[in-house]
Amino acid sequence: MKKNDVIPLKAYTDPKWFDLEMEHIFSKTWYYAGLMEDISEPGQFKCIQAGLNSIIIVMGRDFRLRAFHNMCRHKGTQLLRAEGKAQKSITCPYHDWTYDLEGDLISVPKMSAEFANLDKTCLGLKRASVDIWRGMLWVHPEENPISITEWFAPVENLLGPHQVEHLVEAKDYKVVEEINANWKIVVENYIDHYHLAQLHSGTLNMYDHAKAEFGFAGPHFAFWEPLDEEYAANLEKHTSMPLIDHIPKDQLGAYVPMLFPGIGLGESEAAWSVFHVIPIAVDKTRVEVRTKVMPASDWEFAKYSMRSASFWMKRIKPKYATEDSKHPLGSADFMQEDIYVCEQQQKSFQSPYFELGPSAEYGESPVREHQKVVLEYLKPFVPEK
């Protein structure tokens, strides 16, 4: 009988494992940095913490995106925070060393008196990489890494036919959740097919889980399942939002890939979401979800919502009707159901009495495959089992 034991249990509880993952996974791979419309004009910038690296994305006067390590070449002070609009330059708050938007050092206070013979051309900002893929911004700490298209090539043809650039962000759908669980527990729950028909029997029943197709393509996970027959039979009436108009009918369904490391996509008939798993500590993870939909008026969305209300009232149910609606298992909210089980697992993993049970041969195979990918990155740095 198989178990989910490709990596040891302490990989979920030991801060040393977490530190290794930050150094050798999240600091060395392409990292999701937001949606391409987050930076749209010269001077606009965004700071990203990618593993151990703080990286600035900034648009130059030539409308080109550039990425730099967010540290002054004088003493390493962080130059910018969060996101905003720089004017024509970036100035360190410590000693006012100043760089242009192309990363070149252009000004050093008291230069002739304090830094005789200093060559400013040798002290530009350390360059990183930025690229756009499927409407998303991505950064990499190296100046010349593997290209973004090469990195995602194994999974590219297994993603949804969604034209992300033609959708608009639904501001009200932005979700941020702090989960008291290791990031791998969150990812493993996301890719675990076995739990869908059980935990989410009342909340994700608009898809036919029995016909799901899934598996790993390189380090990335691909997943697709068709619409449930009853939902699909009268889709235009049952959908709660305008359908995405460029998806061919024979390709409708839920595409739910997990890009390594920790970037889930939820690509459905009416919405496209990015589910960003951000490790905070060995037992804490932040999840940020941003969603894009068809461009349409508020009235159009209200019309779909009202028209489908009776269908969804009959269709969506809590896991346990006996639970209060404030309890995750009584909430009829699939995300709260997932958070609940992730946090319960983390608690059990820390108990000296816990031991792994058997792993579902088919439905939990992605969990074991994800553990193999993690181990492949960390193998040189952790002892043999």
mmCIF file of C-alpha atoms in Angstrom, residues 58-344:
data_model
loop_
_atom_site.group_PDB
_atom_site.id
_atom_site.type_symbol
_atom_site.label_atom_id
_atom_site.label_comp_id
_atom_site.label_asym_id
_atom_site.label_seq_id
_atom_site.Cartn_x
_atom_site.Cartn_y
_atom_site.Cartn_z
ATOM 1 C CA VAL A 58 9.774 48.979 -12.776
ATOM 2 C CA MET A 59 8.664 50.324 -16.141
ATOM 3 C CA GLY A 60 11.275 52.566 -17.743
ATOM 4 C CA ARG A 61 10.724 55.702 -19.811
ATOM 5 C CA ASP A 62 10.893 53.470 -22.883
ATOM 6 C CA PHE A 63 7.854 51.496 -21.554
ATOM 7 C CA ARG A 64 10.070 48.460 -21.036
ATOM 8 C CA LEU A 65 9.771 46.395 -17.866
ATOM 9 C CA ARG A 66 12.985 45.786 -15.948
ATOM 10 C CA ALA A 67 13.692 43.894 -12.730
ATOM 11 C CA PHE A 68 16.368 44.680 -10.150
ATOM 12 C CA HIS A 69 17.317 43.341 -6.766
ATOM 13 C CA ASN A 70 15.799 45.738 -4.257
ATOM 14 C CA MET A 71 18.985 46.773 -2.473
ATOM 15 C CA CYS A 72 21.242 49.796 -2.703
ATOM 16 C CA ARG A 73 24.762 49.094 -3.983
ATOM 17 C CA HIS A 74 26.150 51.175 -1.085
ATOM 18 C CA LYS A 75 25.020 49.283 2.057
ATOM 19 C CA GLY A 76 22.168 47.111 0.841
ATOM 20 C CA THR A 77 19.267 49.157 2.161
ATOM 21 C CA GLN A 78 15.942 48.289 0.559
ATOM 22 C CA LEU A 79 15.148 50.987 -1.983
ATOM 23 C CA LEU A 80 11.391 50.693 -2.502
ATOM 24 C CA ARG A 81 8.442 49.139 -0.687
ATOM 25 C CA ALA A 82 5.153 47.651 -1.899
ATOM 26 C CA GLU A 83 4.073 49.325 -5.126
ATOM 27 C CA GLY A 84 3.653 52.829 -6.437
ATOM 28 C CA LYS A 85 5.022 55.409 -8.829
ATOM 29 C CA ALA A 86 8.628 56.549 -8.836
ATOM 30 C CA GLN A 87 9.225 59.817 -10.694
ATOM 31 C CA LYS A 88 12.317 59.645 -12.892
ATOM 32 C CA SER A 89 14.635 57.920 -10.454
ATOM 33 C CA ILE A 90 14.944 55.612 -7.441
ATOM 34 C CA THR A 91 16.648 57.040 -4.345
ATOM 35 C CA CYS A 92 17.921 55.082 -1.365
ATOM 36 C CA PRO A 93 16.427 56.501 1.855
ATOM 37 C CA TYR A 94 19.668 55.935 3.814
ATOM 38 C CA HIS A 95 22.309 58.101 2.050
ATOM 39 C CA ASP A 96 20.370 59.266 -1.025
ATOM 40 C CA TRP A 97 22.289 57.251 -3.602
ATOM 41 C CA THR A 98 20.127 57.619 -6.692
ATOM 42 C CA TYR A 99 19.515 55.360 -9.690
ATOM 43 C CA ASP A 100 17.646 56.009 -12.915
ATOM 44 C CA LEU A 101 14.797 53.747 -14.013
ATOM 45 C CA GLU A 102 17.250 51.708 -16.066
ATOM 46 C CA GLY A 103 19.145 50.825 -12.865
ATOM 47 C CA ASP A 104 22.215 53.000 -13.463
ATOM 48 C CA LEU A 105 23.738 54.850 -10.506
ATOM 49 C CA ILE A 106 23.423 58.567 -11.359
ATOM 50 C CA SER A 107 24.046 60.435 -8.108
ATOM 51 C CA VAL A 108 26.121 59.976 -4.932
ATOM 52 C CA PRO A 109 26.021 62.779 -2.299
ATOM 53 C CA LYS A 110 29.467 64.296 -1.505
ATOM 54 C CA MET A 111 31.010 62.032 -4.110
ATOM 55 C CA SER A 112 34.202 63.966 -4.737
ATOM 56 C CA ALA A 113 34.905 64.429 -1.020
ATOM 57 C CA GLU A 114 33.920 60.966 0.227
ATOM 58 C CA PHE A 115 34.420 58.585 -2.700
ATOM 59 C CA ALA A 116 37.423 59.695 -4.730
ATOM 60 C CA ASN A 117 37.753 57.825 -8.039
ATOM 61 C CA LEU A 118 34.429 56.011 -7.589
ATOM 62 C CA ASP A 119 33.216 54.618 -10.915
ATOM 63 C CA LYS A 120 29.418 54.904 -10.915
ATOM 64 C CA THR A 121 29.142 52.705 -14.003
ATOM 65 C CA CYS A 122 30.238 49.711 -11.915
ATOM 66 C CA LEU A 123 27.585 50.227 -9.262
ATOM 67 C CA GLY A 124 24.259 49.980 -11.068
ATOM 68 C CA LEU A 125 21.484 47.960 -9.484
ATOM 69 C CA LYS A 126 21.870 44.178 -9.634
ATOM 70 C CA ARG A 127 19.730 42.961 -12.495
ATOM 71 C CA ALA A 128 17.068 40.274 -12.176
ATOM 72 C CA SER A 129 14.579 39.138 -14.835
ATOM 73 C CA VAL A 130 10.937 39.921 -15.505
ATOM 74 C CA ASP A 131 8.612 38.525 -18.146
ATOM 75 C CA ILE A 132 4.924 38.266 -18.985
ATOM 76 C CA TRP A 133 3.276 34.884 -19.533
ATOM 77 C CA ARG A 134 -0.468 34.318 -19.963
ATOM 78 C CA GLY A 135 -1.216 37.841 -18.731
ATOM 79 C CA MET A 136 0.812 37.446 -15.545
ATOM 80 C CA LEU A 137 4.052 39.099 -14.376
ATOM 81 C CA TRP A 138 6.886 36.766 -13.403
ATOM 82 C CA VAL A 139 10.290 37.492 -11.876
ATOM 83 C CA HIS A 140 13.471 35.474 -11.571
ATOM 84 C CA PRO A 141 16.483 36.478 -9.445
ATOM 85 C CA GLU A 142 18.992 35.674 -12.199
ATOM 86 C CA GLU A 143 19.734 38.065 -15.047
ATOM 87 C CA ASN A 144 19.799 35.263 -17.632
ATOM 88 C CA PRO A 145 17.648 32.370 -16.365
ATOM 89 C CA ILE A 146 15.815 29.666 -18.278
ATOM 90 C CA SER A 147 13.208 31.490 -20.389
ATOM 91 C CA ILE A 148 9.648 31.682 -19.046
ATOM 92 C CA THR A 149 8.296 29.866 -22.105
ATOM 93 C CA GLU A 150 10.790 27.040 -21.646
ATOM 94 C CA TRP A 151 9.967 26.791 -17.926
ATOM 95 C CA PHE A 152 6.247 26.370 -18.610
ATOM 96 C CA ALA A 153 6.563 24.493 -21.917
ATOM 97 C CA PRO A 154 5.659 21.034 -20.471
ATOM 98 C CA VAL A 155 2.259 22.249 -19.230
ATOM 99 C CA GLU A 156 1.433 24.992 -21.752
ATOM 100 C CA ASN A 157 -0.817 22.868 -23.978
ATOM 101 C CA LEU A 158 -2.688 21.415 -21.003
ATOM 102 C CA LEU A 159 -4.027 24.752 -19.718
ATOM 103 C CA GLY A 160 -7.414 26.301 -20.461
ATOM 104 C CA PRO A 161 -8.103 28.094 -23.762
ATOM 105 C CA HIS A 162 -8.699 31.309 -21.817
ATOM 106 C CA GLN A 163 -7.394 34.538 -23.364
ATOM 107 C CA VAL A 164 -6.445 36.167 -20.083
ATOM 108 C CA GLU A 165 -5.538 39.502 -21.671
ATOM 109 C CA HIS A 166 -9.135 39.939 -22.861
ATOM 110 C CA LEU A 167 -10.654 39.499 -19.392
ATOM 111 C CA VAL A 168 -10.948 42.154 -16.670
ATOM 112 C CA GLU A 169 -10.195 41.854 -12.988
ATOM 113 C CA ALA A 170 -13.182 41.492 -10.682
ATOM 114 C CA LYS A 171 -12.060 43.776 -7.859
ATOM 115 C CA ASP A 172 -14.642 42.449 -5.390
ATOM 116 C CA TYR A 173 -13.370 38.885 -5.786
ATOM 117 C CA LYS A 174 -9.870 39.466 -4.405
ATOM 118 C CA VAL A 175 -9.371 37.073 -1.497
ATOM 119 C CA VAL A 176 -6.537 36.928 1.042
ATOM 120 C CA GLU A 177 -6.450 34.092 3.563
ATOM 121 C CA GLU A 178 -3.883 33.270 6.256
ATOM 122 C CA ILE A 179 -3.791 29.507 6.737
ATOM 123 C CA ASN A 180 -2.149 27.839 9.725
ATOM 124 C CA ALA A 181 -0.554 25.105 7.664
ATOM 125 C CA ASN A 182 2.637 24.401 5.731
ATOM 126 C CA TRP A 183 2.572 25.539 2.086
ATOM 127 C CA LYS A 184 2.923 21.955 0.825
ATOM 128 C CA ILE A 185 -0.233 20.909 2.694
ATOM 129 C CA VAL A 186 -2.094 23.712 0.901
ATOM 130 C CA VAL A 187 -0.681 22.676 -2.486
ATOM 131 C CA GLU A 188 -1.325 18.974 -1.863
ATOM 132 C CA ASN A 189 -4.935 19.709 -0.959
ATOM 133 C CA TYR A 190 -5.273 21.702 -4.185
ATOM 134 C CA ILE A 191 -4.054 18.823 -6.357
ATOM 135 C CA ASP A 192 -5.722 15.976 -4.404
ATOM 136 C CA HIS A 193 -8.455 14.562 -6.645
ATOM 137 C CA TYR A 194 -9.573 12.033 -4.012
ATOM 138 C CA HIS A 195 -11.161 14.640 -1.713
ATOM 139 C CA LEU A 196 -13.255 16.484 -4.319
ATOM 140 C CA ALA A 197 -16.306 14.236 -4.277
ATOM 141 C CA GLN A 198 -16.192 13.911 -0.492
ATOM 142 C CA LEU A 199 -15.218 17.191 1.199
ATOM 143 C CA HIS A 200 -16.783 19.300 -1.566
ATOM 144 C CA SER A 201 -19.838 17.137 -2.267
ATOM 145 C CA GLY A 202 -22.098 20.149 -1.711
ATOM 146 C CA THR A 203 -19.890 22.948 -3.023
ATOM 147 C CA LEU A 204 -18.035 21.841 -6.174
ATOM 148 C CA ASN A 205 -20.728 19.599 -7.615
ATOM 149 C CA MET A 206 -21.073 21.551 -10.871
ATOM 150 C CA TYR A 207 -18.174 19.481 -12.296
ATOM 151 C CA ASP A 208 -17.949 15.768 -13.052
ATOM 152 C CA HIS A 209 -15.074 14.623 -10.824
ATOM 153 C CA ALA A 210 -15.344 11.023 -12.064
ATOM 154 C CA LYS A 211 -14.223 12.144 -15.529
ATOM 155 C CA ALA A 212 -11.293 14.261 -14.373
ATOM 156 C CA GLU A 213 -8.024 13.993 -16.265
ATOM 157 C CA PHE A 214 -4.842 14.972 -14.455
ATOM 158 C CA GLY A 215 -1.135 14.400 -14.034
ATOM 159 C CA PHE A 216 2.249 16.063 -13.865
ATOM 160 C CA ALA A 217 3.963 17.655 -16.855
ATOM 161 C CA GLY A 218 7.523 18.397 -15.819
ATOM 162 C CA PRO A 219 7.340 20.021 -12.352
ATOM 163 C CA HIS A 220 3.841 21.356 -13.049
ATOM 164 C CA PHE A 221 0.435 19.740 -12.414
ATOM 165 C CA ALA A 222 -2.345 19.762 -15.020
ATOM 166 C CA PHE A 223 -6.018 19.061 -14.281
ATOM 167 C CA TRP A 224 -9.255 19.198 -16.262
ATOM 168 C CA GLU A 225 -12.765 17.937 -15.573
ATOM 169 C CA PRO A 226 -15.996 18.456 -17.560
ATOM 170 C CA LEU A 227 -19.140 20.220 -16.453
ATOM 171 C CA ASP A 228 -21.776 18.173 -14.635
ATOM 172 C CA GLU A 229 -24.506 17.086 -17.051
ATOM 173 C CA GLU A 230 -27.364 18.896 -15.280
ATOM 174 C CA TYR A 231 -25.349 22.131 -15.033
ATOM 175 C CA ALA A 232 -24.223 21.890 -18.642
ATOM 176 C CA ALA A 233 -27.698 21.097 -19.987
ATOM 177 C CA ASN A 234 -28.842 24.684 -19.488
ATOM 178 C CA LEU A 235 -25.546 26.447 -18.948
ATOM 179 C CA GLU A 236 -26.578 29.902 -20.132
ATOM 180 C CA LYS A 237 -29.404 29.915 -17.582
ATOM 181 C CA HIS A 238 -27.475 28.233 -14.758
ATOM 182 C CA THR A 239 -24.230 30.199 -14.854
ATOM 183 C CA SER A 240 -24.045 32.929 -12.221
ATOM 184 C CA MET A 241 -21.813 35.129 -14.383
ATOM 185 C CA PRO A 242 -21.451 35.845 -18.108
ATOM 186 C CA LEU A 243 -19.754 32.918 -19.846
ATOM 187 C CA ILE A 244 -16.296 33.503 -21.285
ATOM 188 C CA ASP A 245 -17.177 33.875 -24.928
ATOM 189 C CA HIS A 246 -13.986 32.575 -26.563
ATOM 190 C CA ILE A 247 -13.987 29.063 -25.010
ATOM 191 C CA PRO A 248 -15.125 26.448 -27.554
ATOM 192 C CA LYS A 249 -18.104 24.401 -26.305
ATOM 193 C CA ASP A 250 -16.198 21.143 -26.528
ATOM 194 C CA GLN A 251 -13.491 22.582 -24.247
ATOM 195 C CA LEU A 252 -15.765 23.767 -21.425
ATOM 196 C CA GLY A 253 -14.950 22.517 -17.942
ATOM 197 C CA ALA A 254 -12.641 23.316 -15.058
ATOM 198 C CA TYR A 255 -8.917 23.593 -15.737
ATOM 199 C CA VAL A 256 -7.188 23.640 -12.344
ATOM 200 C CA PRO A 257 -3.409 23.399 -12.808
ATOM 201 C CA MET A 258 -0.811 23.985 -10.094
ATOM 202 C CA LEU A 259 2.310 25.584 -11.505
ATOM 203 C CA PHE A 260 5.483 24.935 -9.553
ATOM 204 C CA PRO A 261 6.055 26.221 -6.960
ATOM 205 C CA GLY A 262 2.628 27.068 -5.581
ATOM 206 C CA ILE A 263 0.766 28.990 -8.281
ATOM 207 C CA GLY A 264 -2.671 27.527 -8.869
ATOM 208 C CA LEU A 265 -4.953 28.590 -11.673
ATOM 209 C CA GLY A 266 -8.712 28.165 -11.631
ATOM 210 C CA GLU A 267 -9.844 28.385 -15.237
ATOM 211 C CA SER A 268 -13.585 27.834 -15.592
ATOM 212 C CA GLU A 269 -16.442 28.555 -17.996
ATOM 213 C CA ALA A 270 -17.088 31.978 -16.421
ATOM 214 C CA ALA A 271 -13.942 33.037 -14.563
ATOM 215 C CA TRP A 272 -10.169 32.830 -14.516
ATOM 216 C CA SER A 273 -8.380 32.984 -11.148
ATOM 217 C CA VAL A 274 -4.818 32.858 -9.904
ATOM 218 C CA PHE A 275 -4.379 31.193 -6.511
ATOM 219 C CA HIS A 276 -1.002 32.305 -5.164
ATOM 220 C CA VAL A 277 0.377 30.144 -2.343
ATOM 221 C CA ILE A 278 2.873 32.230 -0.337
ATOM 222 C CA PRO A 279 4.906 30.457 2.368
ATOM 223 C CA ILE A 280 5.165 32.624 5.500
ATOM 224 C CA ALA A 281 6.585 30.146 8.029
ATOM 225 C CA VAL A 282 6.845 26.382 8.315
ATOM 226 C CA ASP A 283 3.281 26.285 9.680
ATOM 227 C CA LYS A 284 1.755 29.377 8.092
ATOM 228 C CA THR A 285 0.803 30.176 4.509
ATOM 229 C CA ARG A 286 -0.887 33.137 2.897
ATOM 230 C CA VAL A 287 -3.113 32.560 -0.115
ATOM 231 C CA GLU A 288 -4.007 35.464 -2.386
ATOM 232 C CA VAL A 289 -6.651 34.968 -5.069
ATOM 233 C CA ARG A 290 -7.311 37.373 -7.938
ATOM 234 C CA THR A 291 -10.041 36.739 -10.474
ATOM 235 C CA LYS A 292 -10.768 37.936 -13.992
ATOM 236 C CA VAL A 293 -14.104 37.742 -15.793
ATOM 237 C CA MET A 294 -15.717 38.870 -19.007
ATOM 238 C CA PRO A 295 -15.963 42.645 -19.392
ATOM 239 C CA ALA A 296 -19.649 43.418 -18.744
ATOM 240 C CA SER A 297 -21.768 45.925 -16.853
ATOM 241 C CA ASP A 298 -22.855 45.519 -13.235
ATOM 242 C CA TRP A 299 -26.388 45.125 -14.536
ATOM 243 C CA GLU A 300 -25.309 42.230 -16.735
ATOM 244 C CA PHE A 301 -23.711 40.458 -13.768
ATOM 245 C CA ALA A 302 -26.796 41.131 -11.616
ATOM 246 C CA LYS A 303 -29.001 39.670 -14.331
ATOM 247 C CA TYR A 304 -27.021 36.402 -14.414
ATOM 248 C CA SER A 305 -26.941 36.224 -10.629
ATOM 249 C CA MET A 306 -30.716 36.681 -10.251
ATOM 250 C CA ARG A 307 -31.527 34.316 -13.103
ATOM 251 C CA SER A 308 -29.426 31.471 -11.667
ATOM 252 C CA ALA A 309 -30.221 32.027 -7.967
ATOM 253 C CA SER A 310 -32.834 29.281 -7.622
ATOM 254 C CA PHE A 311 -30.541 26.726 -9.315
ATOM 255 C CA TRP A 312 -27.651 27.452 -6.949
ATOM 256 C CA MET A 313 -29.882 27.554 -3.840
ATOM 257 C CA LYS A 314 -30.848 23.951 -4.548
ATOM 258 C CA ARG A 315 -27.379 22.939 -5.678
ATOM 259 C CA ILE A 316 -24.948 24.350 -3.084
ATOM 260 C CA LYS A 317 -25.040 22.801 0.373
ATOM 261 C CA PRO A 318 -22.747 22.659 3.380
ATOM 262 C CA LYS A 319 -20.753 19.538 4.123
ATOM 263 C CA TYR A 320 -22.712 19.155 7.347
ATOM 264 C CA ALA A 321 -26.131 20.796 7.535
ATOM 265 C CA THR A 322 -26.052 20.359 11.306
ATOM 266 C CA GLU A 323 -23.103 22.745 11.654
ATOM 267 C CA ASP A 324 -23.525 26.461 12.189
ATOM 268 C CA SER A 325 -22.961 28.455 9.007
ATOM 269 C CA LYS A 326 -19.956 30.118 10.677
ATOM 270 C CA HIS A 327 -18.200 26.744 10.940
ATOM 271 C CA PRO A 328 -16.165 25.879 7.806
ATOM 272 C CA LEU A 329 -18.025 22.588 7.383
ATOM 273 C CA GLY A 330 -21.351 24.374 7.682
ATOM 274 C CA SER A 331 -20.381 27.329 5.522
ATOM 275 C CA ALA A 332 -21.126 25.888 2.054
ATOM 276 C CA ASP A 333 -17.876 27.610 0.988
ATOM 277 C CA PHE A 334 -15.365 25.269 -0.650
ATOM 278 C CA MET A 335 -12.383 27.442 0.231
ATOM 279 C CA GLN A 336 -13.301 27.459 3.927
ATOM 280 C CA GLU A 337 -13.711 23.678 3.763
ATOM 281 C CA ASP A 338 -10.190 23.379 2.315
ATOM 282 C CA ILE A 339 -8.655 25.731 4.873
ATOM 283 C CA TYR A 340 -10.256 23.754 7.690
ATOM 284 C CA VAL A 341 -8.797 20.392 6.642
ATOM 285 C CA CYS A 342 -5.359 21.897 5.920
ATOM 286 C CA GLU A 343 -5.166 23.386 9.414
ATOM 287 C CA GLN A 344 -6.357 20.130 10.996
#
